[in-house]
Amino acid sequence: MSIQVAIEHFLTTFPSGPIVVAYSGGVDSHVLLHALHQYSNGEQRSRISAKYIHHGLSAHASDWQRHCQSVCQALDVSFSSRQVKVDQTQGLGLEAAARDARYAALTIDAKEGTIVLLGQHQDDQVETFLLQLKRGSGPSGLSAMGQEKRIRGVTFVRPLLSISRNDILNYAKHHKLQWIEDESNASTVFDRNFLRHDVLPTLTERWPSFARTVSRSAKLCGEQQALIDEVTSDYLKHCLDDDGLSLTSLGGLSPLWQKQVIRAWLQHHDIDMPSEANLERILTDVISARDDAQPHVELKQCVIRRYQDNLVLCVTPPLKCIHHQWFGERVIPWGPFHQIEIHEVPLSINDFPITWDVTEYPLVIKNGDYAQRYKPENSPHSKTLSQWFKQWQIPPWERSSIPQVLKGDKLMGLLGHSKAKEHIPTNEQLSAKYYLHFAAVPRL
């Protein structure tokens, strides 16, 4: 397939919607942008724009941005850019962290129905296949990069995936294009560059059609995985419960299908795939544990636990002991994911009304101490917090995240859950000076 045919096929397949070229200024994305402009008509060209992602990883990044802008001006293509911060603290590696930041930036501004074009080609596909092979991946990983992928309402498409690197370079030279050479692409410290410079040339010299046949293998792996996904989707629907995965339903499947369903469940929650060792631990240490145990497996982004008849996914770790005395501040941090806000009017039905006078009763907000007794509104009985949490079916690992409100040493209520019977709001309390509001931490 030629570049012209690939572009025309894309335009026929996607006849509507904004088209954004992820434009780095390198030869691949430059050829993609130029060919898209070259082989589209006036109406199609009006849909095209380009976006540069400034990673801040190179001292030349701002110069590259200016180069991309000038190319777009010459083509009369709308240009935009966005600077991102690459988070290298998650253990993903620089390449993976930069890729995640790039995808996030390409989706954050995109309207529903936007098509983002990526410049990866056949040789990139071979590199991805070999990297996945090195990691011991199955059909899903060995299918490498798909022709298209949908993320948060945005469709990512790789029109040049069947085009070789040589064909792209020949096109660039024929049209006298000027492109950027990222100095990091020469460093074989990165695995992909090692394959590109030291491994693939030798393989291609021995087997000239190597890239094409590997691409075919990746396509076949993708087709195999698609069939597996169809069956797994039905099993997952059968096993899904409001609180997680039903262990009763999961237990009716073979261990191999249990693994597939757990993988699909994690993928549904945007959790990275666990290692084979962790999958085995979920089956043996969590699912098969004795009934009175609290087994769990920690992954990078979450903890997998068993609670009653469910396999549950926890993204919030239990909080350590908190004992906060309130002195009138309007925001009280509560772990990494929540905060307590103080408002003069209630924001929700669960807001806690208080009249505060520090000289009469210090207001304390804390967690833990489940042995203290408590009588909720609408209940004639007093029990320990531990007994109430068990009756309310609040999992043990979530109990530490529930803020307890005390005046002096008297427990007045649980934020977001209930008030003490003796603290049912009176007319005076409904016009209280302050209301405590338990809220998620705002994400920027």
Short mmCIF file of C-alpha atoms in Angstrom, two decimals:
data_model
loop_
_atom_site.label_atom_id
_atom_site.label_comp_id
_atom_site.label_asym_id
_atom_site.label_seq_id
_atom_site.Cartn_x
_atom_site.Cartn_y
_atom_site.Cartn_z
CA MET A 1 0.00 0.00 0.00
CA SER A 2 1.36 3.44 -0.92
CA ILE A 3 1.16 6.51 1.32
CA GLN A 4 -1.38 8.07 -1.02
CA VAL A 5 -3.63 5.00 -0.88
CA ALA A 6 -3.31 4.86 2.94
CA ILE A 7 -4.37 8.50 3.30
CA GLU A 8 -7.23 8.19 0.83
CA HIS A 9 -8.43 5.08 2.66
CA PHE A 10 -8.41 6.99 5.94
CA LEU A 11 -10.37 9.93 4.50
CA THR A 12 -12.96 7.52 3.07
CA THR A 13 -13.25 5.62 6.38
CA PHE A 14 -13.60 8.82 8.46
CA PRO A 15 -15.60 11.25 6.29
CA SER A 16 -16.53 13.62 9.14
CA GLY A 17 -15.20 15.06 12.37
CA PRO A 18 -12.22 17.26 13.27
CA ILE A 19 -8.82 15.78 12.35
CA VAL A 20 -5.85 16.59 14.62
CA VAL A 21 -2.37 15.45 13.57
CA ALA A 22 -0.10 14.76 16.54
CA TYR A 23 2.81 16.69 15.07
CA SER A 24 6.27 16.42 16.64
CA GLY A 25 8.20 17.74 13.66
CA GLY A 26 9.93 14.38 13.11
CA VAL A 27 9.91 12.77 9.68
CA ASP A 28 7.00 10.41 10.43
CA SER A 29 4.49 13.01 11.63
CA HIS A 30 5.74 15.52 9.03
CA VAL A 31 5.07 13.07 6.19
CA LEU A 32 1.68 12.26 7.72
CA LEU A 33 0.70 15.95 7.88
CA HIS A 34 2.06 16.73 4.40
CA ALA A 35 0.42 13.70 2.76
CA LEU A 36 -2.89 14.41 4.47
CA HIS A 37 -2.77 17.96 3.09
CA GLN A 38 -1.54 16.75 -0.32
CA TYR A 39 -4.23 14.14 -0.92
CA SER A 40 -7.28 15.88 0.56
CA ASN A 41 -9.69 18.25 -1.12
CA GLY A 42 -10.67 21.71 0.10
CA GLU A 43 -13.53 20.53 2.28
CA GLN A 44 -11.40 17.82 3.86
CA ARG A 45 -8.53 20.25 4.47
CA SER A 46 -10.82 22.48 6.50
CA ARG A 47 -11.09 19.66 9.05
CA ILE A 48 -7.33 19.37 9.55
CA SER A 49 -5.25 20.90 12.35
CA ALA A 50 -1.94 19.98 14.00
CA LYS A 51 -0.91 19.87 17.64
CA TYR A 52 2.58 19.89 19.13
CA ILE A 53 3.16 18.43 22.61
CA HIS A 54 5.99 20.18 24.46
CA HIS A 55 7.41 17.57 26.88
CA GLY A 56 10.17 19.81 28.20
CA LEU A 57 12.62 16.90 28.01
CA SER A 58 14.95 18.51 25.48
CA ALA A 59 16.62 21.92 25.46
CA HIS A 60 15.51 22.16 21.82
CA ALA A 61 11.79 21.57 22.47
CA SER A 62 10.81 25.23 22.06
CA ASP A 63 12.78 25.47 18.80
CA TRP A 64 10.95 22.37 17.55
CA GLN A 65 7.65 23.96 18.46
CA ARG A 66 8.49 27.06 16.40
CA HIS A 67 9.54 24.84 13.47
CA CYS A 68 6.20 22.97 13.60
CA GLN A 69 4.30 26.23 13.70
CA SER A 70 6.12 27.57 10.64
CA VAL A 71 5.45 24.36 8.68
CA CYS A 72 1.75 24.61 9.51
CA GLN A 73 1.68 28.26 8.45
CA ALA A 74 3.21 27.30 5.10
CA LEU A 75 0.55 24.62 4.62
CA ASP A 76 -2.21 26.91 5.92
CA VAL A 77 -3.05 24.36 8.63
CA SER A 78 -4.30 25.45 12.05
CA PHE A 79 -1.64 24.87 14.73
CA SER A 80 -1.75 24.57 18.52
CA SER A 81 0.55 23.34 21.24
CA ARG A 82 0.38 22.22 24.84
CA GLN A 83 3.17 21.91 27.41
CA VAL A 84 3.07 18.84 29.67
CA LYS A 85 4.94 17.64 32.71
CA VAL A 86 6.25 14.10 32.39
CA ASP A 87 5.78 12.25 35.68
CA GLN A 88 8.81 10.00 36.15
CA THR A 89 7.91 8.93 39.71
CA GLN A 90 5.48 6.13 38.77
CA GLY A 91 8.11 3.60 37.72
CA LEU A 92 6.91 3.55 34.10
CA GLY A 93 10.19 4.58 32.47
CA LEU A 94 10.77 7.81 30.57
CA GLU A 95 9.33 6.64 27.24
CA ALA A 96 6.11 5.27 28.76
CA ALA A 97 5.65 8.30 31.03
CA ALA A 98 6.11 10.70 28.10
CA ARG A 99 3.64 8.68 26.03
CA ASP A 100 1.02 8.80 28.81
CA ALA A 101 1.46 12.58 29.16
CA ARG A 102 1.17 12.97 25.38
CA TYR A 103 -2.07 10.96 25.14
CA ALA A 104 -3.57 12.90 28.05
CA ALA A 105 -2.71 16.22 26.38
CA LEU A 106 -4.15 15.11 23.04
CA THR A 107 -7.48 14.14 24.63
CA ILE A 108 -7.93 16.97 27.14
CA ASP A 109 -8.79 19.68 24.59
CA ALA A 110 -10.45 17.46 22.00
CA LYS A 111 -14.15 17.72 21.24
CA GLU A 112 -16.35 14.62 21.06
CA GLY A 113 -15.84 12.95 17.69
CA THR A 114 -12.29 14.25 17.17
CA ILE A 115 -9.90 11.99 15.23
CA VAL A 116 -6.25 12.21 16.31
CA LEU A 117 -3.73 10.92 13.77
CA LEU A 118 -0.49 9.29 14.91
CA GLY A 119 2.52 8.80 12.66
CA GLN A 120 3.59 5.28 13.66
CA HIS A 121 4.49 2.99 10.75
CA GLN A 122 5.31 -0.64 9.97
CA ASP A 123 8.81 -0.56 11.48
CA ASP A 124 7.41 0.94 14.70
CA GLN A 125 4.95 -1.95 14.76
CA VAL A 126 7.81 -4.47 14.54
CA GLU A 127 9.67 -2.73 17.38
CA THR A 128 6.55 -2.81 19.56
CA PHE A 129 6.00 -6.50 18.78
CA LEU A 130 9.58 -7.38 19.79
CA LEU A 131 9.36 -5.28 22.98
CA GLN A 132 6.16 -7.09 23.95
CA LEU A 133 7.80 -10.43 23.12
CA LYS A 134 10.69 -9.50 25.41
CA ARG A 135 8.17 -8.80 28.21
CA GLY A 136 6.54 -12.21 27.78
CA SER A 137 3.22 -10.81 26.54
CA GLY A 138 0.35 -12.91 25.22
CA PRO A 139 -1.84 -12.26 22.15
CA SER A 140 -3.04 -8.90 23.47
CA GLY A 141 0.49 -7.50 23.82
CA LEU A 142 1.78 -9.18 20.66
CA SER A 143 -0.98 -7.56 18.64
CA ALA A 144 1.20 -4.47 19.21
CA MET A 145 -0.42 -1.24 17.96
CA GLY A 146 -3.92 -1.26 16.55
CA GLN A 147 -4.98 0.71 13.50
CA GLU A 148 -7.35 2.69 15.72
CA LYS A 149 -8.16 3.11 19.39
CA ARG A 150 -10.81 5.10 21.25
CA ILE A 151 -9.95 6.98 24.44
CA ARG A 152 -12.47 9.19 26.28
CA GLY A 153 -14.50 10.01 23.19
CA VAL A 154 -11.44 10.58 20.97
CA THR A 155 -10.50 8.17 18.16
CA PHE A 156 -6.76 7.68 17.65
CA VAL A 157 -5.85 6.43 14.16
CA ARG A 158 -2.54 5.28 12.64
CA PRO A 159 -3.00 5.63 8.88
CA LEU A 160 0.64 4.73 8.06
CA LEU A 161 0.83 1.50 10.04
CA SER A 162 1.32 -0.60 6.89
CA ILE A 163 3.93 1.81 5.42
CA SER A 164 7.64 1.09 5.87
CA ARG A 165 10.18 3.55 7.25
CA ASN A 166 12.00 3.55 3.90
CA ASP A 167 8.83 4.55 2.05
CA ILE A 168 8.33 7.41 4.50
CA LEU A 169 11.90 8.64 4.07
CA ASN A 170 11.62 8.39 0.28
CA TYR A 171 8.42 10.44 0.36
CA ALA A 172 10.08 13.10 2.56
CA LYS A 173 13.10 13.36 0.26
CA HIS A 174 10.97 13.43 -2.89
CA HIS A 175 8.94 16.36 -1.53
CA LYS A 176 12.07 18.05 -0.07
CA LEU A 177 10.60 18.16 3.43
CA GLN A 178 12.62 19.58 6.30
CA TRP A 179 12.15 17.65 9.53
CA ILE A 180 13.53 17.54 13.06
CA GLU A 181 15.98 14.91 14.28
CA ASP A 182 15.48 14.35 18.02
CA GLU A 183 18.91 13.68 19.49
CA SER A 184 17.44 11.11 21.92
CA ASN A 185 16.51 8.87 18.97
CA ALA A 186 20.19 8.01 18.52
CA SER A 187 20.66 6.75 22.08
CA THR A 188 20.57 2.96 22.35
CA VAL A 189 20.06 3.30 26.11
CA PHE A 190 16.36 3.20 25.22
CA ASP A 191 15.15 -0.30 24.28
CA ARG A 192 13.26 0.85 21.20
CA ASN A 193 16.34 2.64 19.81
CA PHE A 194 18.47 -0.43 20.55
CA LEU A 195 16.11 -2.53 18.43
CA ARG A 196 15.98 0.12 15.71
CA HIS A 197 19.73 0.62 15.35
CA ASP A 198 21.35 -2.64 16.49
CA VAL A 199 18.84 -5.46 15.99
CA LEU A 200 16.38 -4.79 13.17
CA PRO A 201 19.00 -3.94 10.50
CA THR A 202 20.62 -7.37 11.03
CA LEU A 203 17.26 -9.18 10.94
CA THR A 204 16.16 -7.29 7.83
CA GLU A 205 19.47 -8.00 6.07
CA ARG A 206 18.94 -11.71 6.71
CA TRP A 207 15.17 -11.67 6.01
CA PRO A 208 14.20 -8.64 3.86
CA SER A 209 10.47 -9.22 4.42
CA PHE A 210 10.86 -9.46 8.21
CA ALA A 211 8.93 -6.25 9.01
CA ARG A 212 6.03 -7.25 6.77
CA THR A 213 5.71 -10.78 8.18
CA VAL A 214 5.96 -9.61 11.80
CA SER A 215 3.23 -7.06 11.08
CA ARG A 216 1.10 -9.91 9.78
CA SER A 217 1.75 -11.90 12.98
CA ALA A 218 0.73 -8.86 15.06
CA LYS A 219 -2.48 -8.58 13.03
CA LEU A 220 -3.27 -12.28 13.58
CA CYS A 221 -2.62 -11.91 17.31
CA GLY A 222 -5.01 -8.97 17.33
CA GLU A 223 -7.69 -11.05 15.63
CA GLN A 224 -7.19 -13.89 18.12
CA GLN A 225 -7.45 -11.43 21.01
CA ALA A 226 -10.63 -9.93 19.55
CA LEU A 227 -12.26 -13.38 19.60
CA ILE A 228 -11.14 -13.94 23.19
CA ASP A 229 -12.46 -10.51 24.16
CA GLU A 230 -15.90 -11.32 22.73
CA VAL A 231 -16.27 -14.35 25.00
CA THR A 232 -14.63 -12.63 27.96
CA SER A 233 -17.08 -9.73 27.69
CA ASP A 234 -20.01 -12.12 28.14
CA TYR A 235 -18.35 -13.81 31.12
CA LEU A 236 -17.56 -10.43 32.68
CA LYS A 237 -21.19 -9.29 32.40
CA HIS A 238 -22.24 -12.50 34.14
CA CYS A 239 -19.70 -12.04 36.95
CA LEU A 240 -20.11 -8.29 37.53
CA ASP A 241 -21.76 -7.28 40.78
CA ASP A 242 -22.54 -3.81 42.13
CA ASP A 243 -19.57 -4.15 44.47
CA GLY A 244 -17.10 -5.93 42.18
CA LEU A 245 -16.82 -9.46 40.79
CA SER A 246 -19.08 -12.17 42.18
CA LEU A 247 -16.90 -14.99 43.49
CA THR A 248 -19.76 -17.43 43.08
CA SER A 249 -20.04 -16.61 39.36
CA LEU A 250 -16.27 -16.46 38.94
CA GLY A 251 -15.94 -19.86 40.62
CA GLY A 252 -17.99 -21.43 37.83
CA LEU A 253 -15.21 -20.67 35.35
CA SER A 254 -11.92 -22.45 34.77
CA PRO A 255 -8.80 -20.76 36.22
CA LEU A 256 -7.75 -19.63 32.72
CA TRP A 257 -11.08 -17.90 32.13
CA GLN A 258 -10.98 -16.45 35.64
CA LYS A 259 -7.71 -14.74 34.71
CA GLN A 260 -9.21 -13.40 31.50
CA VAL A 261 -12.25 -12.00 33.33
CA ILE A 262 -10.06 -10.36 36.00
CA ARG A 263 -7.90 -8.78 33.28
CA ALA A 264 -11.02 -7.43 31.53
CA TRP A 265 -12.39 -6.15 34.85
CA LEU A 266 -9.17 -4.25 35.59
CA GLN A 267 -9.05 -2.89 32.05
CA HIS A 268 -12.63 -1.66 32.50
CA HIS A 269 -11.36 0.40 35.45
CA ASP A 270 -8.29 1.69 33.54
CA ILE A 271 -5.93 -0.32 35.73
CA ASP A 272 -2.65 -1.48 34.17
CA MET A 273 -2.44 -5.21 33.56
CA PRO A 274 -0.92 -7.09 36.53
CA SER A 275 2.00 -9.47 36.16
CA GLU A 276 1.32 -13.18 35.77
CA ALA A 277 2.62 -13.67 39.33
CA ASN A 278 0.10 -11.17 40.73
CA LEU A 279 -2.73 -12.77 38.75
CA GLU A 280 -1.82 -16.13 40.29
CA ARG A 281 -1.78 -14.52 43.74
CA ILE A 282 -5.28 -13.09 43.17
CA LEU A 283 -6.51 -16.60 42.38
CA THR A 284 -4.66 -18.44 45.15
CA ASP A 285 -4.21 -15.89 47.97
CA VAL A 286 -7.41 -13.86 47.61
CA ILE A 287 -10.15 -15.92 45.96
CA SER A 288 -9.19 -19.20 47.66
CA ALA A 289 -8.45 -17.76 51.13
CA ARG A 290 -10.44 -18.89 54.17
CA ASP A 291 -13.70 -17.09 54.89
CA ASP A 292 -12.51 -15.17 57.98
CA ALA A 293 -9.34 -13.83 56.31
CA GLN A 294 -8.81 -10.38 54.78
CA PRO A 295 -6.56 -11.29 51.85
CA HIS A 296 -5.34 -8.70 49.37
CA VAL A 297 -2.90 -8.18 46.51
CA GLU A 298 -1.32 -4.77 46.01
CA LEU A 299 -0.93 -3.53 42.43
CA LYS A 300 0.59 -0.22 41.32
CA GLN A 301 -2.72 1.63 41.09
CA CYS A 302 -4.98 -0.28 43.45
CA VAL A 303 -5.43 -3.10 45.93
CA ILE A 304 -7.48 -6.21 45.09
CA ARG A 305 -9.42 -7.53 48.11
CA ARG A 306 -12.12 -10.04 48.90
CA TYR A 307 -15.18 -8.94 50.84
CA GLN A 308 -18.05 -11.32 51.48
CA ASP A 309 -18.81 -12.91 48.08
CA ASN A 310 -17.05 -10.28 45.99
CA LEU A 311 -13.66 -9.53 44.58
CA VAL A 312 -13.34 -5.75 45.07
CA LEU A 313 -10.99 -3.11 43.74
CA CYS A 314 -9.76 -0.46 46.19
CA VAL A 315 -7.97 2.65 44.93
CA THR A 316 -7.90 4.44 48.31
CA PRO A 317 -5.44 3.03 50.86
CA PRO A 318 -6.52 2.88 54.53
CA LEU A 319 -5.71 6.10 56.37
CA LYS A 320 -3.33 6.24 59.28
CA CYS A 321 -4.52 7.64 62.60
CA ILE A 322 -5.87 11.21 62.28
CA HIS A 323 -6.80 13.45 65.22
CA HIS A 324 -7.56 17.01 64.11
CA GLN A 325 -8.76 19.77 66.41
CA TRP A 326 -10.67 22.36 64.44
CA PHE A 327 -9.77 26.02 65.03
CA GLY A 328 -12.00 27.60 62.41
CA GLU A 329 -10.09 26.89 59.20
CA ARG A 330 -12.30 26.42 56.14
CA VAL A 331 -10.58 23.32 54.71
CA ILE A 332 -9.30 20.29 56.62
CA PRO A 333 -7.20 17.77 54.61
CA TRP A 334 -8.41 14.19 54.98
CA GLY A 335 -5.94 11.81 53.37
CA PRO A 336 -4.76 12.14 49.76
CA PHE A 337 -8.19 11.95 48.12
CA HIS A 338 -10.64 13.88 50.31
CA GLN A 339 -11.02 17.01 52.38
CA ILE A 340 -13.54 18.44 54.83
CA GLU A 341 -14.89 21.82 53.83
CA ILE A 342 -16.66 24.26 56.15
CA HIS A 343 -19.53 26.26 54.62
CA GLU A 344 -22.07 28.71 55.98
CA VAL A 345 -24.89 27.00 54.06
CA PRO A 346 -25.40 23.23 53.54
CA LEU A 347 -24.29 21.83 50.17
CA SER A 348 -25.82 18.38 50.53
CA ILE A 349 -28.18 16.38 52.72
CA ASN A 350 -25.22 14.75 54.47
CA ASP A 351 -23.65 18.03 55.62
CA PHE A 352 -23.18 18.20 59.39
CA PRO A 353 -24.56 21.33 61.15
CA ILE A 354 -22.48 22.71 64.01
CA THR A 355 -22.38 25.73 66.29
CA TRP A 356 -18.76 26.14 67.26
CA ASP A 357 -17.31 27.75 70.34
CA VAL A 358 -13.79 26.60 71.09
CA THR A 359 -14.05 27.76 74.71
CA GLU A 360 -17.01 25.45 75.32
CA TYR A 361 -16.17 22.35 73.39
CA PRO A 362 -13.19 21.79 71.10
CA LEU A 363 -14.43 20.24 67.90
CA VAL A 364 -12.36 17.16 67.05
CA ILE A 365 -12.40 15.27 63.76
CA LYS A 366 -10.68 11.90 63.84
CA ASN A 367 -10.76 8.27 62.72
CA GLY A 368 -10.15 4.91 64.35
CA ASP A 369 -11.28 3.91 67.88
CA TYR A 370 -14.10 1.63 66.76
CA ALA A 371 -14.80 0.49 70.33
CA GLN A 372 -16.57 3.76 71.23
CA ARG A 373 -20.33 3.54 71.54
CA TYR A 374 -22.65 5.37 69.21
CA LYS A 375 -26.43 5.81 68.84
CA PRO A 376 -27.32 6.96 65.28
CA GLU A 377 -30.48 8.86 64.52
CA ASN A 378 -33.44 6.60 63.73
CA SER A 379 -32.04 3.93 66.08
CA PRO A 380 -33.12 3.23 69.69
CA HIS A 381 -29.94 1.26 70.41
CA SER A 382 -26.35 2.13 71.18
CA LYS A 383 -23.57 -0.08 69.82
CA THR A 384 -19.86 0.18 69.22
CA LEU A 385 -18.75 1.70 65.93
CA SER A 386 -17.28 -1.67 64.99
CA GLN A 387 -20.73 -3.27 65.33
CA TRP A 388 -22.42 -0.50 63.33
CA PHE A 389 -19.84 -0.72 60.53
CA LYS A 390 -20.38 -4.46 60.35
CA GLN A 391 -24.18 -4.02 60.28
CA TRP A 392 -23.89 -1.34 57.57
CA GLN A 393 -21.57 -3.65 55.61
CA ILE A 394 -18.77 -1.11 55.40
CA PRO A 395 -15.61 -3.05 54.45
CA PRO A 396 -12.88 -2.96 57.13
CA TRP A 397 -10.37 -1.15 54.87
CA GLU A 398 -12.83 1.72 54.23
CA ARG A 399 -13.66 2.41 57.89
CA SER A 400 -10.56 4.51 58.55
CA SER A 401 -11.60 6.97 55.82
CA ILE A 402 -14.88 7.92 57.60
CA PRO A 403 -14.44 11.16 59.60
CA GLN A 404 -15.81 11.04 63.16
CA VAL A 405 -17.03 14.36 64.62
CA LEU A 406 -16.70 14.88 68.37
CA LYS A 407 -17.49 17.78 70.69
CA GLY A 408 -15.18 17.23 73.61
CA ASP A 409 -15.21 13.44 74.02
CA LYS A 410 -18.79 12.99 72.75
CA LEU A 411 -19.24 11.41 69.30
CA MET A 412 -21.79 13.52 67.44
CA GLY A 413 -21.77 11.85 64.05
CA LEU A 414 -19.97 10.30 61.09
CA LEU A 415 -19.44 12.65 58.17
CA GLY A 416 -21.26 11.44 55.10
CA HIS A 417 -22.99 8.63 57.01
CA SER A 418 -25.11 9.54 60.04
CA LYS A 419 -25.68 11.85 63.02
CA ALA A 420 -26.04 10.84 66.64
CA LYS A 421 -29.62 10.41 67.84
CA GLU A 422 -29.23 13.29 70.29
CA HIS A 423 -27.91 15.46 67.46
CA ILE A 424 -30.98 15.31 65.19
CA PRO A 425 -30.99 18.91 63.87
CA THR A 426 -33.28 21.34 65.64
CA ASN A 427 -34.44 24.58 64.09
CA GLU A 428 -31.54 26.32 65.83
CA GLN A 429 -29.06 23.80 64.45
CA LEU A 430 -30.51 24.05 60.96
CA SER A 431 -29.49 27.70 61.04
CA ALA A 432 -26.11 26.73 62.48
CA LYS A 433 -23.15 28.97 61.88
CA TYR A 434 -21.22 26.28 59.99
CA TYR A 435 -21.76 23.06 58.06
CA LEU A 436 -19.10 20.35 57.61
CA HIS A 437 -19.00 19.01 54.04
CA PHE A 438 -17.02 15.86 53.16
CA ALA A 439 -15.76 16.20 49.59
CA ALA A 440 -13.32 14.70 47.10
CA VAL A 441 -10.13 16.64 46.59
CA PRO A 442 -10.50 18.75 43.42
CA ARG A 443 -8.21 17.54 40.62
CA LEU A 444 -6.55 20.12 38.38
#
